[in-house]
mmCIF file of C-alpha atoms in Angstrom:
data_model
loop_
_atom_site.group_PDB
_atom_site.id
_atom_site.type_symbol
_atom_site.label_atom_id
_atom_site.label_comp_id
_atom_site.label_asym_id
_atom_site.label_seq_id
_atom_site.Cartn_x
_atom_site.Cartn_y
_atom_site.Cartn_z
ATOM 1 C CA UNK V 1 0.000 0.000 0.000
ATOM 2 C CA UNK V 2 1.203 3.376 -1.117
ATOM 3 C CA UNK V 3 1.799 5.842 1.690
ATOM 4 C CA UNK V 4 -0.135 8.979 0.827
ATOM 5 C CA UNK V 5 2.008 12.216 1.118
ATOM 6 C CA UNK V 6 1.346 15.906 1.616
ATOM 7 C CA UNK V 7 1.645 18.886 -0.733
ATOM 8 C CA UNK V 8 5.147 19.398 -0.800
ATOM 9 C CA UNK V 9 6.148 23.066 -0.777
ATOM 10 C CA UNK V 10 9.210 22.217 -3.232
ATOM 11 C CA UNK V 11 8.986 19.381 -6.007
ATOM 12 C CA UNK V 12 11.512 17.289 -8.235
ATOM 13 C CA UNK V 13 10.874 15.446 -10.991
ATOM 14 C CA UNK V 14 11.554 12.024 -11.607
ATOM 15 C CA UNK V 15 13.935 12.244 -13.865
ATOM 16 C CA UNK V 16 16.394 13.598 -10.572
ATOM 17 C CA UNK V 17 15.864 10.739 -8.620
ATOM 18 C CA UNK V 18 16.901 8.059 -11.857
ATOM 19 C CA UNK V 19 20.021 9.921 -12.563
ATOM 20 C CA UNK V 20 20.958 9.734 -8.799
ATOM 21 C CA UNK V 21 19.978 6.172 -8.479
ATOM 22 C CA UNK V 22 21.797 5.879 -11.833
ATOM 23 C CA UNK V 23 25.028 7.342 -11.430
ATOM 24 C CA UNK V 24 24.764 5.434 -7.673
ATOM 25 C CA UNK V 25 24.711 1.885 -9.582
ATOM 26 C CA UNK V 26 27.478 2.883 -12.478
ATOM 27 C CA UNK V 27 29.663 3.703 -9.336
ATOM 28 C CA UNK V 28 29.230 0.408 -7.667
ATOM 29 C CA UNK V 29 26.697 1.241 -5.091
ATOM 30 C CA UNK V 30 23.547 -0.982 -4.484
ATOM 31 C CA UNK V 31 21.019 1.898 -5.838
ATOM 32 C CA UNK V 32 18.017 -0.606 -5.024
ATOM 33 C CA UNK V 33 19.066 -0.831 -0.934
ATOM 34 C CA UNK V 34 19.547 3.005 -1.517
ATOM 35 C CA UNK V 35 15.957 3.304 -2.592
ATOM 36 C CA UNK V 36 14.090 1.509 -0.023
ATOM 37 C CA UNK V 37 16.122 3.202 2.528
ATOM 38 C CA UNK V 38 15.026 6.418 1.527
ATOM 39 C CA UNK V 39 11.045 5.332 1.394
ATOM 40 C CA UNK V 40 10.974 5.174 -2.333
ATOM 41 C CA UNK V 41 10.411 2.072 -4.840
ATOM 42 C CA UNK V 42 13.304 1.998 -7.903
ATOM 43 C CA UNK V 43 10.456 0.187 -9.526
ATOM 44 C CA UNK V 44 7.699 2.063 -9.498
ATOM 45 C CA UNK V 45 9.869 5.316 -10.203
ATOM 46 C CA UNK V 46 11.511 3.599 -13.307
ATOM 47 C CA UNK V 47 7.870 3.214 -14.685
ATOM 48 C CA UNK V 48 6.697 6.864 -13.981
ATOM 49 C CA UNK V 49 7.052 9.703 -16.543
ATOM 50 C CA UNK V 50 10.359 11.727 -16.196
ATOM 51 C CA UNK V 51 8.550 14.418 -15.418
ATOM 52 C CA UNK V 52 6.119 13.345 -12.733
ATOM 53 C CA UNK V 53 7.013 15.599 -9.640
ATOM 54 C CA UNK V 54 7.781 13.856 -6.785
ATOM 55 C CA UNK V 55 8.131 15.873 -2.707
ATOM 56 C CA UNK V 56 11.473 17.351 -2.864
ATOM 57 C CA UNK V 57 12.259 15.835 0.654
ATOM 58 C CA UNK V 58 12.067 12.708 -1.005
ATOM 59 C CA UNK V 59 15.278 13.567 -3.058
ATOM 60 C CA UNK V 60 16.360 15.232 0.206
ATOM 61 C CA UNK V 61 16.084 11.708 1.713
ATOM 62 C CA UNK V 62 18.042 9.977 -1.228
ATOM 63 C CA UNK V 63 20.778 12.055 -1.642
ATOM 64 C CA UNK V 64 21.824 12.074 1.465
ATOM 65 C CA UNK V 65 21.941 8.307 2.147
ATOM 66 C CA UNK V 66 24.028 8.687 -1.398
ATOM 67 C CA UNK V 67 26.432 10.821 -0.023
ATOM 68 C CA UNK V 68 26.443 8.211 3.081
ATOM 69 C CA UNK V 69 27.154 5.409 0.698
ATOM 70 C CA UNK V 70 30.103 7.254 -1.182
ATOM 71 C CA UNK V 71 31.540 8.108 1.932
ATOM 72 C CA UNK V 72 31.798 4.598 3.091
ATOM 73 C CA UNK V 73 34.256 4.143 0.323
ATOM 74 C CA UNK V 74 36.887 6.247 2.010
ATOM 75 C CA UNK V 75 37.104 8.710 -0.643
ATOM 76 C CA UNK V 76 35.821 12.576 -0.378
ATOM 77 C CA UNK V 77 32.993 13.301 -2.370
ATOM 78 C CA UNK V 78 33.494 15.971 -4.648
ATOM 79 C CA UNK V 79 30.120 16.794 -5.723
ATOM 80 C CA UNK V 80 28.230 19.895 -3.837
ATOM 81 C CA UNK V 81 31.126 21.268 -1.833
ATOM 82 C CA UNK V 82 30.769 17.645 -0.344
ATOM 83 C CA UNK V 83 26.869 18.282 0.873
ATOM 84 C CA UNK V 84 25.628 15.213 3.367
ATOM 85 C CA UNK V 85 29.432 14.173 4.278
ATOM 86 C CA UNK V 86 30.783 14.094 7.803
ATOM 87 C CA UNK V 87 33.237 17.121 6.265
ATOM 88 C CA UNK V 88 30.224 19.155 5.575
ATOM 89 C CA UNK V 89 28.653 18.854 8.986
ATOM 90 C CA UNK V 90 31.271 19.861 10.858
ATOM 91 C CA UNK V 91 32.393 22.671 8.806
ATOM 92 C CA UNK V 92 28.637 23.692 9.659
ATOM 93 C CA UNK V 93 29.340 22.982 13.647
ATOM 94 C CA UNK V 94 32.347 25.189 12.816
ATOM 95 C CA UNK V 95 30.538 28.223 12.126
ATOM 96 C CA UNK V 96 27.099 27.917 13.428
ATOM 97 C CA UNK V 97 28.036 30.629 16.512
ATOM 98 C CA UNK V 98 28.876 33.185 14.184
ATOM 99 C CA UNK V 99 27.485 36.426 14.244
ATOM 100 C CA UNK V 100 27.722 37.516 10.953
ATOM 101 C CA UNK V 101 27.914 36.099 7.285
ATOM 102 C CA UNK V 102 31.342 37.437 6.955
ATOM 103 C CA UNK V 103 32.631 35.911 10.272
ATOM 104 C CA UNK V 104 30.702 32.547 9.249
ATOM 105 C CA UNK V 105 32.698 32.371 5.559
ATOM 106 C CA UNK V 106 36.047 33.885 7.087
ATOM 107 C CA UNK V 107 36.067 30.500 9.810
ATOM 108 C CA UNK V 108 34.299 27.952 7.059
ATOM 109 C CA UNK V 109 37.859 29.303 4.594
ATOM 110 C CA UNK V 110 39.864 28.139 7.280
ATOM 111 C CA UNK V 111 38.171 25.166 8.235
ATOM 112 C CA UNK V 112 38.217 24.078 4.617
ATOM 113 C CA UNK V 113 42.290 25.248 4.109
ATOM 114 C CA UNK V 114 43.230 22.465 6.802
ATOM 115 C CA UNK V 115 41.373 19.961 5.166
ATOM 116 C CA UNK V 116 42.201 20.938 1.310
ATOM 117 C CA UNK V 117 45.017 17.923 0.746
ATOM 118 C CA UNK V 118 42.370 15.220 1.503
ATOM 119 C CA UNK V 119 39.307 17.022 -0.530
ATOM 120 C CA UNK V 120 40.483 19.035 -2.756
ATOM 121 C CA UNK V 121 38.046 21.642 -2.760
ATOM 122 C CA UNK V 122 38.086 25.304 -0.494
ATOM 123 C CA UNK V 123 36.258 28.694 -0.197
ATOM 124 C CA UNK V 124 38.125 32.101 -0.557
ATOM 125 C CA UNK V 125 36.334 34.932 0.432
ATOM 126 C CA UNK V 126 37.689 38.550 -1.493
ATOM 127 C CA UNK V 127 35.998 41.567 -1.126
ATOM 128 C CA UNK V 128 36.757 44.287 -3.683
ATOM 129 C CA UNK V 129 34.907 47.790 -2.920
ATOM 130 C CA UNK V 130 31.467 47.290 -2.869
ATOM 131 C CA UNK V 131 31.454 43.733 -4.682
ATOM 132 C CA UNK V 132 32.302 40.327 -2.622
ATOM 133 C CA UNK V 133 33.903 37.238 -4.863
ATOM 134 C CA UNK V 134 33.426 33.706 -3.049
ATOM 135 C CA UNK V 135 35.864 31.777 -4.793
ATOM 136 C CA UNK V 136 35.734 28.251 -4.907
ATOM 137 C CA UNK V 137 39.031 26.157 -5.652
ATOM 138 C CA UNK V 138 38.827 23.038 -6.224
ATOM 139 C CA UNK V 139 41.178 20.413 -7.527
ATOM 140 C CA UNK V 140 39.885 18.382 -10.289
ATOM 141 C CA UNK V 141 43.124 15.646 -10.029
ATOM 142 C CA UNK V 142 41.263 14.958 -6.828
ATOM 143 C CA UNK V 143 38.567 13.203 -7.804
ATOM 144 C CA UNK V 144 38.875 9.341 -7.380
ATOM 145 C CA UNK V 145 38.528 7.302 -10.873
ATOM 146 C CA UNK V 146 35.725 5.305 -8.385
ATOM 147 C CA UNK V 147 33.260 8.443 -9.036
ATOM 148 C CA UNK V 148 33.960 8.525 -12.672
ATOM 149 C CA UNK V 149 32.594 5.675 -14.413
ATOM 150 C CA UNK V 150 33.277 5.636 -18.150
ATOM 151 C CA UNK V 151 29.696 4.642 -18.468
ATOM 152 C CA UNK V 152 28.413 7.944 -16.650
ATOM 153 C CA UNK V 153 27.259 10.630 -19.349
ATOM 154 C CA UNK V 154 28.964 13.892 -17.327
ATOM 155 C CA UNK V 155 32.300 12.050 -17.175
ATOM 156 C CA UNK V 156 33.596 14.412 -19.237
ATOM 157 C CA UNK V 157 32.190 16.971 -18.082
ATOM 158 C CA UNK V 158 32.919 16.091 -14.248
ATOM 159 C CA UNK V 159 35.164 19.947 -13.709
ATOM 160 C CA UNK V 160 32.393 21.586 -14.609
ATOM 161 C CA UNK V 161 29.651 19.383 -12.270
ATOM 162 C CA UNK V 162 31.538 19.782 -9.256
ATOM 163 C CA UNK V 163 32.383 23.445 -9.388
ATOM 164 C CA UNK V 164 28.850 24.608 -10.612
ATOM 165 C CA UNK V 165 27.220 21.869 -7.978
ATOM 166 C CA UNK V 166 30.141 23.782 -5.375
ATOM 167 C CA UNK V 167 28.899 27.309 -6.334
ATOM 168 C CA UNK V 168 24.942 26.410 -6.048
ATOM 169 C CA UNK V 169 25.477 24.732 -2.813
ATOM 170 C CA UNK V 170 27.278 27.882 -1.161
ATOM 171 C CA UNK V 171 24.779 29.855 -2.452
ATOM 172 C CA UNK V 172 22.122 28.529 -1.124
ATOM 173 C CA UNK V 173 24.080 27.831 2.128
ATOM 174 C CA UNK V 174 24.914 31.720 2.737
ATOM 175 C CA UNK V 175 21.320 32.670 2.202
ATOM 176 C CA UNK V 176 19.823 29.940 4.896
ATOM 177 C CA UNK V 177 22.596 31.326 7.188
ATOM 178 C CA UNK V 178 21.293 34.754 7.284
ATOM 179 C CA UNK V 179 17.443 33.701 6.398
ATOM 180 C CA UNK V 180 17.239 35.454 3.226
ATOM 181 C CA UNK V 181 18.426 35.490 -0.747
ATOM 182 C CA UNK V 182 21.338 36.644 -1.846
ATOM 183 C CA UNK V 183 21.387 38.327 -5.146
ATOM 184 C CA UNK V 184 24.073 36.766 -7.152
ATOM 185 C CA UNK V 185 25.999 39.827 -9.440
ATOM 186 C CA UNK V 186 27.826 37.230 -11.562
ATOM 187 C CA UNK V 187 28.768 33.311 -11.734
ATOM 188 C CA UNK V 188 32.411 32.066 -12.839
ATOM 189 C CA UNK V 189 33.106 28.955 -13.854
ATOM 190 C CA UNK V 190 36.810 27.815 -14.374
ATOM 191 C CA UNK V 191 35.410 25.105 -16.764
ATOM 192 C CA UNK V 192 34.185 24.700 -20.237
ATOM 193 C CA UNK V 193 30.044 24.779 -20.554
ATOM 194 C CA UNK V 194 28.319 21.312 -20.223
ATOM 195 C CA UNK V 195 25.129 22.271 -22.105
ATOM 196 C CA UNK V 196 22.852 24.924 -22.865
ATOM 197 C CA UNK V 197 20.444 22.653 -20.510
ATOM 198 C CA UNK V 198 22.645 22.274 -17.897
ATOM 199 C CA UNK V 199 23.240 26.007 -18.070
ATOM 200 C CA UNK V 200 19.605 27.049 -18.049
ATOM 201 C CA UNK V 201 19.025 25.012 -15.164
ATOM 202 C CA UNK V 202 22.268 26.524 -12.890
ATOM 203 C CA UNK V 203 20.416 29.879 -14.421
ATOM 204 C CA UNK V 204 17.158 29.299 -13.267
ATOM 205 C CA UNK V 205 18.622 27.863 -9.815
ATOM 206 C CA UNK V 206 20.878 30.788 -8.990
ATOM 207 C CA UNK V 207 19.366 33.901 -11.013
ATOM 208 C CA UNK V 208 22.351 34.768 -13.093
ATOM 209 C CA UNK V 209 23.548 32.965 -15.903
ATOM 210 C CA UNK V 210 26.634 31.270 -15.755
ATOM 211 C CA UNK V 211 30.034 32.531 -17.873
ATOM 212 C CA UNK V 212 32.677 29.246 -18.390
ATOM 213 C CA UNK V 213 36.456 29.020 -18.773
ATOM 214 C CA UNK V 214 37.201 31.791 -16.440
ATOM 215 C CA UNK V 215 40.682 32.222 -14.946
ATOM 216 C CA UNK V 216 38.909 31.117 -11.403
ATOM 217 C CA UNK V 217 35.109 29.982 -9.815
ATOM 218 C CA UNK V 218 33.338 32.256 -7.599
ATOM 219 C CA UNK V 219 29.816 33.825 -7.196
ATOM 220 C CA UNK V 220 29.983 37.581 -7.048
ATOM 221 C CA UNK V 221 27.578 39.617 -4.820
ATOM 222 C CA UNK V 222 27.126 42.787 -2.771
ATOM 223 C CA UNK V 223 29.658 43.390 0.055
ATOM 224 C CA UNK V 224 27.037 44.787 2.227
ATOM 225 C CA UNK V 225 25.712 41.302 2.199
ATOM 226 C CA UNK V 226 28.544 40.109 4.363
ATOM 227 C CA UNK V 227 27.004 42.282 7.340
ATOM 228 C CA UNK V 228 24.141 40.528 7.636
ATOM 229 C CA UNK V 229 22.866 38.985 10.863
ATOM 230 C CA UNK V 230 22.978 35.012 10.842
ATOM 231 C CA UNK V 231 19.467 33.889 11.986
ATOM 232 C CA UNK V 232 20.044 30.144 13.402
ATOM 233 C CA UNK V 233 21.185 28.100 16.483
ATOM 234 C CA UNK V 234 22.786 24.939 17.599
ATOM 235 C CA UNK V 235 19.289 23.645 17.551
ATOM 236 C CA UNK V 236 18.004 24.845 13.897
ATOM 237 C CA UNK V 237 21.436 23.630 12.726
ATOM 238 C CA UNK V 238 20.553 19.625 13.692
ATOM 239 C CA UNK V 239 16.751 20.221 12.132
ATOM 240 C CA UNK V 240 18.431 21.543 8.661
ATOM 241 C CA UNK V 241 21.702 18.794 9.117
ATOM 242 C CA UNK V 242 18.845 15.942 9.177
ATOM 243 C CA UNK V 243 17.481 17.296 6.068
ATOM 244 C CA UNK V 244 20.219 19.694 4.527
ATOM 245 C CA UNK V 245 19.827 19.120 0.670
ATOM 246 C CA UNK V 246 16.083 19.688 1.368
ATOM 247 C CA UNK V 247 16.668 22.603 3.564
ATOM 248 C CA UNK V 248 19.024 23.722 0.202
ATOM 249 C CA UNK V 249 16.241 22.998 -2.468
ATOM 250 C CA UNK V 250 14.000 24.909 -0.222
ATOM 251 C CA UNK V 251 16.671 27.904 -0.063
ATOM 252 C CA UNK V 252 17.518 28.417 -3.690
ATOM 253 C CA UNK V 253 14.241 28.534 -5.231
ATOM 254 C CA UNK V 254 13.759 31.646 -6.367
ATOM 255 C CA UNK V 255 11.915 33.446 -5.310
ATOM 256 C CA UNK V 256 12.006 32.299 -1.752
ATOM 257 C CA UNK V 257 13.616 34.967 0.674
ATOM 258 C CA UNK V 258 10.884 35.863 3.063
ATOM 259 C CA UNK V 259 9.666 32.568 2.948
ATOM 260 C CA UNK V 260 13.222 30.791 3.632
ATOM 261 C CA UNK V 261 13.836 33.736 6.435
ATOM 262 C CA UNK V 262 10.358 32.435 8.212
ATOM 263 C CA UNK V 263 11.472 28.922 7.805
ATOM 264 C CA UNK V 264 15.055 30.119 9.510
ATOM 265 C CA UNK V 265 13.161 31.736 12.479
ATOM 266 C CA UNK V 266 11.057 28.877 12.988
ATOM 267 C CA UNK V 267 13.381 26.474 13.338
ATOM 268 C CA UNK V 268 15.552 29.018 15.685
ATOM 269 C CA UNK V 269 11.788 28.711 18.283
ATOM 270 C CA UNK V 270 11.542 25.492 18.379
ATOM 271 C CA UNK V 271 8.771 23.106 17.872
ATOM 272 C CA UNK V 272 6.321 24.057 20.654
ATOM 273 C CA UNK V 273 4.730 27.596 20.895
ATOM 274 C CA UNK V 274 5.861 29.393 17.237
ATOM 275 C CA UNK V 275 5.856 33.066 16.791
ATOM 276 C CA UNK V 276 2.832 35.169 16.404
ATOM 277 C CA UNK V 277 2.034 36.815 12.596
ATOM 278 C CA UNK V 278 2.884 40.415 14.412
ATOM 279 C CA UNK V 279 5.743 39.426 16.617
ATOM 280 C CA UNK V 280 7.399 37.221 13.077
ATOM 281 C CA UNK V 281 7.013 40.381 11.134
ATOM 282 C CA UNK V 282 8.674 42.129 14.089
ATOM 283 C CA UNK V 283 11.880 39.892 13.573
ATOM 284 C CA UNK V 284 11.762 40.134 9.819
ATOM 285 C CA UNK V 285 12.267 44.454 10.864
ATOM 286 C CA UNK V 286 8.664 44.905 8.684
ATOM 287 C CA UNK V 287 5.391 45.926 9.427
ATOM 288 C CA UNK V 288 2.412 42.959 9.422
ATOM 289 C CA UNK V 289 0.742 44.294 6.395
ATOM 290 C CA UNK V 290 3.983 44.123 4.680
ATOM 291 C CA UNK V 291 4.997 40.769 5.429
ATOM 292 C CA UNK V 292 1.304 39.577 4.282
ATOM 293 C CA UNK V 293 1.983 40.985 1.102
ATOM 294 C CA UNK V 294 5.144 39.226 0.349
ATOM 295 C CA UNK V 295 3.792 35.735 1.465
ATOM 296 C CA UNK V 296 0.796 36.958 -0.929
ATOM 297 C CA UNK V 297 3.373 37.018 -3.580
ATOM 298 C CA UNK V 298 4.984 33.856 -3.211
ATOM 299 C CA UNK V 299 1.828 31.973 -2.847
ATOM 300 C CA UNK V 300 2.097 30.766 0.792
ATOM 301 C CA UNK V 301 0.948 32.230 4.120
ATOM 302 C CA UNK V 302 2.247 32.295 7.198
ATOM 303 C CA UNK V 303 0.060 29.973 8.641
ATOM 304 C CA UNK V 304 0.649 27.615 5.830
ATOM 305 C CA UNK V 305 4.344 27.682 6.328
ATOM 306 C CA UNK V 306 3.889 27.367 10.381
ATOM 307 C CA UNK V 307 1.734 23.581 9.149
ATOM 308 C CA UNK V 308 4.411 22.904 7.053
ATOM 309 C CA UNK V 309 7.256 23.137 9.614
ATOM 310 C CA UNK V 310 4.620 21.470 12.583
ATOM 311 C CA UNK V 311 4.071 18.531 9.796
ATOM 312 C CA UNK V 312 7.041 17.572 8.912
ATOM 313 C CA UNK V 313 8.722 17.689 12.583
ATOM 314 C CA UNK V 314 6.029 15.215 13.075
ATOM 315 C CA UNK V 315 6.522 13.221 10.370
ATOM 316 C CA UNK V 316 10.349 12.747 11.712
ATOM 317 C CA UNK V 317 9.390 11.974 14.748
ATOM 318 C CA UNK V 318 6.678 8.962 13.628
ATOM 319 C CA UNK V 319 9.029 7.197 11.672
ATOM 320 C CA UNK V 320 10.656 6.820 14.461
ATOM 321 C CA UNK V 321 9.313 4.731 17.464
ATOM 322 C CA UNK V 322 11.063 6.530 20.362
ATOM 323 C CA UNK V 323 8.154 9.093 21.285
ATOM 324 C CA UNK V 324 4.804 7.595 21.759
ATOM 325 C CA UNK V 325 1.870 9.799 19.594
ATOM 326 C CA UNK V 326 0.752 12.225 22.219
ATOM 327 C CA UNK V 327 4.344 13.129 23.378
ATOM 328 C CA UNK V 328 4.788 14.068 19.626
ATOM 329 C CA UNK V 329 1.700 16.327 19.898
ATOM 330 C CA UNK V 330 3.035 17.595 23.085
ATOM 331 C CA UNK V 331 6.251 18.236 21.874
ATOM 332 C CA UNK V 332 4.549 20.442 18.598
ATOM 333 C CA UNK V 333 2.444 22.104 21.233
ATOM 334 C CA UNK V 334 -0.548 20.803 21.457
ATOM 335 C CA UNK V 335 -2.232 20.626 24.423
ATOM 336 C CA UNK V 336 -5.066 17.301 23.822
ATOM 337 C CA UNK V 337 -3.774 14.360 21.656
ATOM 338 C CA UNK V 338 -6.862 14.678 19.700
ATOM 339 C CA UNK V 339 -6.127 18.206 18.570
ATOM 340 C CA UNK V 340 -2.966 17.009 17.461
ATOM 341 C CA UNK V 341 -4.315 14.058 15.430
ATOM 342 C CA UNK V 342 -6.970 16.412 13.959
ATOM 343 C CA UNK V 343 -4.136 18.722 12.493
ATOM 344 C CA UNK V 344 -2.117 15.636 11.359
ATOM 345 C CA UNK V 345 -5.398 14.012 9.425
ATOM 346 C CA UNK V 346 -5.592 17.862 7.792
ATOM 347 C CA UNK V 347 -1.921 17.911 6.851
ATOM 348 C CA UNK V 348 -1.247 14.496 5.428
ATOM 349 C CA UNK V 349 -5.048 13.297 4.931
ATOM 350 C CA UNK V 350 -4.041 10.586 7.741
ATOM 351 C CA UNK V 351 -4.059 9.865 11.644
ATOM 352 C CA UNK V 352 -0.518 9.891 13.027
ATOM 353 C CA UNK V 353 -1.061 6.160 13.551
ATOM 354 C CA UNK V 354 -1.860 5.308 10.135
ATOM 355 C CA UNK V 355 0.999 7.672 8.921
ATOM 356 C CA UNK V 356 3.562 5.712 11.520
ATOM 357 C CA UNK V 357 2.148 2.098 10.493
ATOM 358 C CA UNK V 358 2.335 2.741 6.888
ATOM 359 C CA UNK V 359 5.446 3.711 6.877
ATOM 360 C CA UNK V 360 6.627 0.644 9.112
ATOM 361 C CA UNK V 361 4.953 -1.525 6.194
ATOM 362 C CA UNK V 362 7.107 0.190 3.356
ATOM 363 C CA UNK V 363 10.496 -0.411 5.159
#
């Protein structure tokens, strides 16, 4: 039986997950054990249309038991500035006690120079007048033959991959750091184009289109950027490490910067009592009326993104069996069990038991 799933704020299409599951199996990697790990069935996906969209967490979910698996082999992963490795992580422990964006790159550069022999890939931050560069070296000799099967159709191609999958991930990194976009001025890529596809896509992603076979890789943006406020805790940083692609797909979909600042300030509260409308528009420095407007724009509400954020801390905690029903409820705030189940049934068009016995049956 098929687990029904809710309206997912940010989708992916199908064809995502079968190049992942893919590129997983030309590598060596069981992409089947993958698959059921992550909730999903290789079968069922390799009959759907490429372009069905599946919940973005789902991908989440995938790629980051991927990243697990390529890890495993003792090698550093060189795609997405190493996204869902044990190196990632703890750069992000590294700098999560910053106070600004500029303090949080300055420590992530250094954190990234002492580890540069075994990755091969590091940050430089330059700032230039009113214009920051964040450039991004990385060393292409230090990919291992293991993640470049001559079978795989970006083998060729694999320079360009990892510095424009580097450059997308930082992106979208710096802006869930401080809670808001950052408007990109300009994209390098030290690496000859891939495809006018490929291009169009890291266009659409980041808002600027890309210019290849540049003397170095960086994103270019306003300086004034670097003084902004980072928005997140010790706590928000283990919500968005448990789901940090997702957290990333969420961040650098454009537009998405008073939604992905709400998101940030959420997860700073914690999961029981969440912000009022007037005090969150308080935090963002704008008036109520204001704030409205901009959810307005992008389609969402507040109290839509406050049942997103309550759902899917839920949903974490059912698949797993440690807190009994109503201590999940309590822990989301809810006062009576059945208030909480009422919600859930609204959310997912299930009870929490159904949702946690379902998803028992598909492991």
């Amino acid at each position: 039986m098929t687990m029904p799933q809710p309206t997912a704020m940010h989708e992916m299409p199908v064809r995502k997950f079968l190049r992942l599951l893919d590129y997983l199996d030309k590598v060596g990697i069981d992409q089947r054990a993958i698959a059921k790990r992550s909730g999903l069935n290789i079968d069922d996906l390799m009959a759907a249309d490429d372009d069905k969209m599946l919940p973005g967490y789902r991908y989440s979910s995938l790629y980051e038991l991927a990243a697990e698996a390529m890890q495993q082999l003792n090698i550093a992963v060189p795609w997405g500035s190493g996204i869902g490795s044990d190196v990632f992580r703890f750069m992000c422990y590294s700098i999560i006690n910053c106070q600004t964006l500029e303090d949080a790159l300055h420590r992530a550069q250094r954190y990234q120079e002492m580890l540069y022999s075994m990755t091969g890939y590091r940050i430089e931050l330059i700032v230039d007048a009113g214009t920051a560069e964040l450039i991004y070296h990385f060393d292409a000799d230090k990919i291992s033959p293991e993640f470049l099967p001559d079978s795989w159709d970006r083998t060729e191609f694999s320079d360009t991959v990892a510095k424009a999958s580097g450059m997308r991930v930082w992106h979208a990194f710096m802006g869930w750091l401080v809670g808001r976009d950052i408007e990109l001025s300009g994209l390098k890529i030290a690496a000859p184009e891939f495809s006018y596809a490929y291009s169009d896509s890291v266009n659409s992603v980041m808002g600027v289109p890309p210019q290849y076979d540049c003397d170095y890789t960086a994103i270019c943006f306003p300086a004034e950027c670097l003084r902004y406020r980072t928005v997140h805790t010790n706590e928000s940083l283990e919500a968005f490490l448990r789901n940090a692609v997702y957290a990333l797909i969420s961040q650098d979909s454009r537009p998405a910067s008073t939604g992905a600042a709400i998101r940030s300030l959420l997860a700073k509260s914690g999961a029981g009592a969440l912000p009022s409308f007037e005090d969150m528009a308080e935090n963002l420095h704008m008036s109520p009326s204001s704030l409205r407007r901009r959810l307005n724009s992008e389609g969402t509400s507040y109290q839509e993104l406050k049942d997103h954020y309550r759902r899917d801390i839920a949903m974490r905690h059912l698949r797993d069996d440690k807190l009994k029903i109503h201590e999940i409820g309590e822990l989301l705030g809810f006062l009576e069990s059945s208030s909480f189940i009422r919600s859930f049934r609204n959310w997912t068009g299930l009870t929490p038991k159904q949702y946690r016995s379902e998803f028992i049956e598909e492991q």
